[in-house]
mmCIF file of C-alpha atoms in Angstrom:
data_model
loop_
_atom_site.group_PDB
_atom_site.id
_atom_site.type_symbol
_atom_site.label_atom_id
_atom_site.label_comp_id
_atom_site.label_asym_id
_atom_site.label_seq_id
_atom_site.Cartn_x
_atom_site.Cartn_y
_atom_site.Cartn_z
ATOM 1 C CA UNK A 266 -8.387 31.712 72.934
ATOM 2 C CA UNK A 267 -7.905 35.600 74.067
ATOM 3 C CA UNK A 268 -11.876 36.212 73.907
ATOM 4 C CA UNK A 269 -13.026 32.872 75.753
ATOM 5 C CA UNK A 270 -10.545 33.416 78.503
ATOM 6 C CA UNK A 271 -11.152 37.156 78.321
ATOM 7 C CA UNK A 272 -7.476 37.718 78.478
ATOM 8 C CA UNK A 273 -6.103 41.419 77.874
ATOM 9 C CA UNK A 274 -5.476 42.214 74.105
ATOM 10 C CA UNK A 275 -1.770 41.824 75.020
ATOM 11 C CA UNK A 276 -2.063 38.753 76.872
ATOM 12 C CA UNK A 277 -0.257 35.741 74.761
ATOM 13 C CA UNK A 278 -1.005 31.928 75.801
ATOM 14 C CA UNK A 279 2.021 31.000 73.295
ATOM 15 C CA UNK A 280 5.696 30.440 74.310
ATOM 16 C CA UNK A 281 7.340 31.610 71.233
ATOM 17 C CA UNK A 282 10.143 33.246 72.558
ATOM 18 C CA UNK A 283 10.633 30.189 75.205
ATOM 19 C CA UNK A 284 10.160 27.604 72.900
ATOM 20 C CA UNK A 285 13.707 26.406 72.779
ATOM 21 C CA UNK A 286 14.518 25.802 75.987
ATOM 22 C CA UNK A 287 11.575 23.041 75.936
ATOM 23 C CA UNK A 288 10.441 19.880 74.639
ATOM 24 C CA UNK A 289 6.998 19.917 75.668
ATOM 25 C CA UNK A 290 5.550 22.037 72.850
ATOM 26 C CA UNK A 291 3.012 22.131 69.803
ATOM 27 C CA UNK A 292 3.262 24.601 66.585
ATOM 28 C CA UNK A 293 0.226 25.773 65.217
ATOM 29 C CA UNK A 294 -0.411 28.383 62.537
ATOM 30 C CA UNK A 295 3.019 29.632 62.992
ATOM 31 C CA UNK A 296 3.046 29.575 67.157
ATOM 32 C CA UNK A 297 4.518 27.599 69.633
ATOM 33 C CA UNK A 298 2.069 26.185 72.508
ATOM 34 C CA UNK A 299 2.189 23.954 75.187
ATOM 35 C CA UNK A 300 1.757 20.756 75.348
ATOM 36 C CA UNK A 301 0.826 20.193 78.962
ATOM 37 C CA UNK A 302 -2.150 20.690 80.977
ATOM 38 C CA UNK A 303 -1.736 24.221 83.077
ATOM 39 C CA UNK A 304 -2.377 23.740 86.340
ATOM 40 C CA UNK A 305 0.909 22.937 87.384
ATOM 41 C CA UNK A 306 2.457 26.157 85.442
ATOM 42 C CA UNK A 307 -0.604 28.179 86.776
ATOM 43 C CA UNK A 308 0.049 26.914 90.097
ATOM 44 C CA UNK A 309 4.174 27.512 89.988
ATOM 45 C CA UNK A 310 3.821 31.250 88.786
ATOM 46 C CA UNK A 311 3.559 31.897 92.423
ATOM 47 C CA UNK A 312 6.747 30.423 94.084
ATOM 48 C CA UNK A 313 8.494 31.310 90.759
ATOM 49 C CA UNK A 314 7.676 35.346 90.808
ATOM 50 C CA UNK A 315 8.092 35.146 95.132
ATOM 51 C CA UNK A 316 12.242 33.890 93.943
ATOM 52 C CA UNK A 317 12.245 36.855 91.308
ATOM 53 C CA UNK A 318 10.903 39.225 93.502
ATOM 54 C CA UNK A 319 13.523 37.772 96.216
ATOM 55 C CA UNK A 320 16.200 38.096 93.471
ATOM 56 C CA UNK A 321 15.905 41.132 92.621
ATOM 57 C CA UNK A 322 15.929 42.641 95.903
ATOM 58 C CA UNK A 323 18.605 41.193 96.991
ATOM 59 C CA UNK A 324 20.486 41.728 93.736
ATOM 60 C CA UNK A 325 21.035 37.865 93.513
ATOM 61 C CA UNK A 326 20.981 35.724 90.129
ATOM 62 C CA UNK A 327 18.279 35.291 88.087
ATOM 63 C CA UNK A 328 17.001 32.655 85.938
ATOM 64 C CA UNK A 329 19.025 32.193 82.858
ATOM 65 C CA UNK A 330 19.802 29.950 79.815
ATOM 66 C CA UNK A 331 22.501 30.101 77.893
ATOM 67 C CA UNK A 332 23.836 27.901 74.664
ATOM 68 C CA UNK A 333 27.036 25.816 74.677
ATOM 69 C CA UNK A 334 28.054 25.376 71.223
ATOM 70 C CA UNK A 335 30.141 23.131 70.236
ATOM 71 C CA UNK A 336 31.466 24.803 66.950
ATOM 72 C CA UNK A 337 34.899 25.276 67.697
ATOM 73 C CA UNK A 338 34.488 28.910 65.508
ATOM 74 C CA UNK A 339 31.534 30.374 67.298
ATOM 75 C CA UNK A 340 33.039 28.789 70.781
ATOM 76 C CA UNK A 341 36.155 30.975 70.039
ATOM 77 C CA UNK A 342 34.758 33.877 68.896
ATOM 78 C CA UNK A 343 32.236 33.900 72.248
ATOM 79 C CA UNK A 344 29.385 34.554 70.008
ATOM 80 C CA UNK A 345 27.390 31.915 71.368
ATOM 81 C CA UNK A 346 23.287 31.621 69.617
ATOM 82 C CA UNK A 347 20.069 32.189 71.289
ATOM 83 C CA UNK A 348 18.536 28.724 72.566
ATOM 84 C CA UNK A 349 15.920 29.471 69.312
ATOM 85 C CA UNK A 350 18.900 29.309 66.854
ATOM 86 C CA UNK A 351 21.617 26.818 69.122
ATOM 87 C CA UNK A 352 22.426 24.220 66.595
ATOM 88 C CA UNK A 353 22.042 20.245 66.689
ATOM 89 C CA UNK A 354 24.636 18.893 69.085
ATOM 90 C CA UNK A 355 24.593 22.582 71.092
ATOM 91 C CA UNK A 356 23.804 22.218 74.536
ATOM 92 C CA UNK A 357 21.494 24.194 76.608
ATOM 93 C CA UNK A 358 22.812 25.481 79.849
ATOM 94 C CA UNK A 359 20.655 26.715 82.979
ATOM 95 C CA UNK A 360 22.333 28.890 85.245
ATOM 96 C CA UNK A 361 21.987 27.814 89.382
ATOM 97 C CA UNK A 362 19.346 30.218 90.055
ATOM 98 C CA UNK A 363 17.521 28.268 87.269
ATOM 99 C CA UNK A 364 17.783 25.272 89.108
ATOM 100 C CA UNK A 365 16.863 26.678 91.879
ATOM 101 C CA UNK A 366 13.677 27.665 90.628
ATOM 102 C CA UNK A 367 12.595 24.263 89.364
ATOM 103 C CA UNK A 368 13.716 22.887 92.326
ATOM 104 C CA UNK A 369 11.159 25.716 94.582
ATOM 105 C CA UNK A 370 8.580 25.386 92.087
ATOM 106 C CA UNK A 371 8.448 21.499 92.327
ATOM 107 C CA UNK A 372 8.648 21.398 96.360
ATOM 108 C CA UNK A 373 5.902 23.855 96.532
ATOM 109 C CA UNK A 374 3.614 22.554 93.672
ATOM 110 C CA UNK A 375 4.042 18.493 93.425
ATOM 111 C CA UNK A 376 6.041 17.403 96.027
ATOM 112 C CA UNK A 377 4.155 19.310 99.890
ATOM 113 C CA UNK A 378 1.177 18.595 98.283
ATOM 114 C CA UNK A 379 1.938 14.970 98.384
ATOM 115 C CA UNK A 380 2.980 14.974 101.871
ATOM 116 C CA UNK A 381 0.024 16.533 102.882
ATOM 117 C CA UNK A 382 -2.031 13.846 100.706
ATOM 118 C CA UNK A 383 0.410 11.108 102.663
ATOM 119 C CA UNK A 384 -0.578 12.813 105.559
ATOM 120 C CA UNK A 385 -4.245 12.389 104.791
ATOM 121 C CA UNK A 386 -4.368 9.081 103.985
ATOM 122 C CA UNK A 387 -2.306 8.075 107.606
ATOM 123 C CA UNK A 388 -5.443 9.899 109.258
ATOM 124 C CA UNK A 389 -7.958 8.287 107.131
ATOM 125 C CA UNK A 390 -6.134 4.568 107.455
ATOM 126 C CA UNK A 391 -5.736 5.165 111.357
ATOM 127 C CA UNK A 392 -9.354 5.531 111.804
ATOM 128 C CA UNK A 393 -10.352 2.096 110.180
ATOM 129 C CA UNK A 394 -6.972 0.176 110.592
ATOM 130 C CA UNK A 395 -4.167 -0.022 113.421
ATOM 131 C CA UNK A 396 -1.496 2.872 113.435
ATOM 132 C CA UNK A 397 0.921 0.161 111.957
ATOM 133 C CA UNK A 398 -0.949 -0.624 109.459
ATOM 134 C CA UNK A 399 -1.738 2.958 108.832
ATOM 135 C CA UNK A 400 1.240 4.155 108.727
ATOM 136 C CA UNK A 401 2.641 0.999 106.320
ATOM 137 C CA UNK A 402 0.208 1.803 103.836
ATOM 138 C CA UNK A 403 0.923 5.531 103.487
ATOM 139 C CA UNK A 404 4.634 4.833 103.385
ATOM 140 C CA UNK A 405 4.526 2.411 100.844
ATOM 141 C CA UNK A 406 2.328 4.578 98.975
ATOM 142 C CA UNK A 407 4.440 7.438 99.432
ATOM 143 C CA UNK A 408 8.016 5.395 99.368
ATOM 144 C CA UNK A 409 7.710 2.373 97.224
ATOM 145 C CA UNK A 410 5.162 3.167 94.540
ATOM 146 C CA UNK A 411 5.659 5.767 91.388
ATOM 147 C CA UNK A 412 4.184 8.663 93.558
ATOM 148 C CA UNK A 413 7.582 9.389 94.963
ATOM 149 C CA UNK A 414 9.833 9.817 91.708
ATOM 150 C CA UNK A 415 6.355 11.933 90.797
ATOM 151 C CA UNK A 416 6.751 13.720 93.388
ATOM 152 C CA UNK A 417 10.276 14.786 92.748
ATOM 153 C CA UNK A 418 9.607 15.832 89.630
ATOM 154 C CA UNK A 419 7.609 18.612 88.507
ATOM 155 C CA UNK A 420 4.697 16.864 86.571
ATOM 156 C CA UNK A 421 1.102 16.730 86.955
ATOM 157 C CA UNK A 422 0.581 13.162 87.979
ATOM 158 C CA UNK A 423 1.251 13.653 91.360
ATOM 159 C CA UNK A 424 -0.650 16.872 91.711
ATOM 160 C CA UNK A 425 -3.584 15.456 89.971
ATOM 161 C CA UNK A 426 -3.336 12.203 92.466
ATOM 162 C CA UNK A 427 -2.532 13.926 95.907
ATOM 163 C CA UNK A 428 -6.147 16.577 94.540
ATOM 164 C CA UNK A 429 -8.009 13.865 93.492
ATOM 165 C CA UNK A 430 -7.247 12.041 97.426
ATOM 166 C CA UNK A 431 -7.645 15.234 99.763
ATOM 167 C CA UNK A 432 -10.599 15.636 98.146
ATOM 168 C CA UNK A 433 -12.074 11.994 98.849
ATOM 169 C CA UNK A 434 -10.168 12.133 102.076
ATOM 170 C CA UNK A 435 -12.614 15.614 102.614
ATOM 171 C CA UNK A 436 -15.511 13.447 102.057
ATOM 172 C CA UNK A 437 -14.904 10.759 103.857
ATOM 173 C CA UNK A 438 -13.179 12.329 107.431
ATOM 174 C CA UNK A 439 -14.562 16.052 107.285
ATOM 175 C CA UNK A 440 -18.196 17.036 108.596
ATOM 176 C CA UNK A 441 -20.471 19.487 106.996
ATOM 177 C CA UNK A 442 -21.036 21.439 109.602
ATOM 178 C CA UNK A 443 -17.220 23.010 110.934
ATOM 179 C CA UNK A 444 -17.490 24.740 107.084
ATOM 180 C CA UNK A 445 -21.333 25.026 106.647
ATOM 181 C CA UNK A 446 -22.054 22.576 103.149
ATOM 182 C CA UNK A 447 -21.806 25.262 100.660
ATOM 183 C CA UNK A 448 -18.306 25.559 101.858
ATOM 184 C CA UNK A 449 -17.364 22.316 102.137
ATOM 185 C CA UNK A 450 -18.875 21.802 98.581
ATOM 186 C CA UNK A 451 -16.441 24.968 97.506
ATOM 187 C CA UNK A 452 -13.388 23.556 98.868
ATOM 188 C CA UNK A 453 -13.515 20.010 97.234
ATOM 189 C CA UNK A 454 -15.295 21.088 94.257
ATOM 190 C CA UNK A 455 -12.136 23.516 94.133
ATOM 191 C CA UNK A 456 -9.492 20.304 94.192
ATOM 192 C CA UNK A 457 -11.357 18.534 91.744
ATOM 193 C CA UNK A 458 -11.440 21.322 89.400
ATOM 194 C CA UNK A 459 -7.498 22.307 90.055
ATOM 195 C CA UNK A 460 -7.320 18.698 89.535
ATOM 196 C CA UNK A 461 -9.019 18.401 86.296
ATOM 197 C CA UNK A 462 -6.776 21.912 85.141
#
């Protein structure tokens, strides 16, 4: 993978020393990978280092996991494992600023990007239907359909559909000429592509 990707020598695409604290993970030839497609990590790197960065200026938490055993020995003796050697029945245990960054991650990656795709598809409806109509659609859509508990999650459904929709929505509503075609052609070649990653 390092010399099609033309990573750095040091550059790793496995998550052995994460592989723990996650689910969503194949073992090959002795490493850990995952399982998922990586747009949506690619694309969470960046709200995820901005609450490091934030962190660590500020001296606040950062993200953390710890192990909850629940050997009675090992609880007493506070010599809890690493999340690679916790035991069945011990629990994992994410510290708040954890959460938080799941929580920044997923409103910046899955869940504005679907607003903005609701938002799209109000402006596309409004121009063929009536604004009631219009705007029924795009809540339902957005309300009463599985995009919503998508888009409260962090998962690549949503992304992929709320891509996959500005881009058509590009198509259909924007004209050639306010980014020249060669631009145009950039920008929703670029949201099928992130769509397809």
């Amino acid at each position: 993978v390092k010399q099609h990707f033309f990573l750095p020598p040091d550059a790793r695409v496995t998550i052995d020393d994460f592989h723990a604290t996650t689910g969503d993970k194949s073992r090959r030839e002795g490493h850990f990978y995952s399982d998922k497609a990586p747009g949506v990590s690619l694309l969470s790197t960046i709200p995820y280092a901005l609450l490091v960065v934030e962190r660590k200026l500020t001296g606040g938490e950062l993200p953390d996991v710890r192990v909850e055993t629940l050997d009675p020995a090992i609880a007493a003796a506070e010599a809890a494992p690493t999340p690679a050697d916790r035991e069945p029945g011990d629990v994992l245990i994410y510290n708040p600023a954890h959460r938080v960054a799941l929580w920044l991650c997923r409103m910046v990656v899955v869940s504005l990007p679907s607003v903005l795709a609701g938002l799209s598809m109000f402006v596309l409806l409004i121009r063929e239907t009536t604004r009631t109509i219009a705007l029924g659609t795009t809540l339902t859509w957005l309300l009463a359909t599985p995009a919503f508990g998508y888009a409260c999650g962090l998962y690549g459904h949503q992304l992929v559909a709320a891509l996959l929709f500005a881009a058509f929505a590009l198509v259909v509503l924007d004209s050639p000429a306010r980014w020249g075609v060669r631009g145009r052609g950039l920008v929703i070649g670029g949201l099928l592509g992130w769509a397809v990653l």
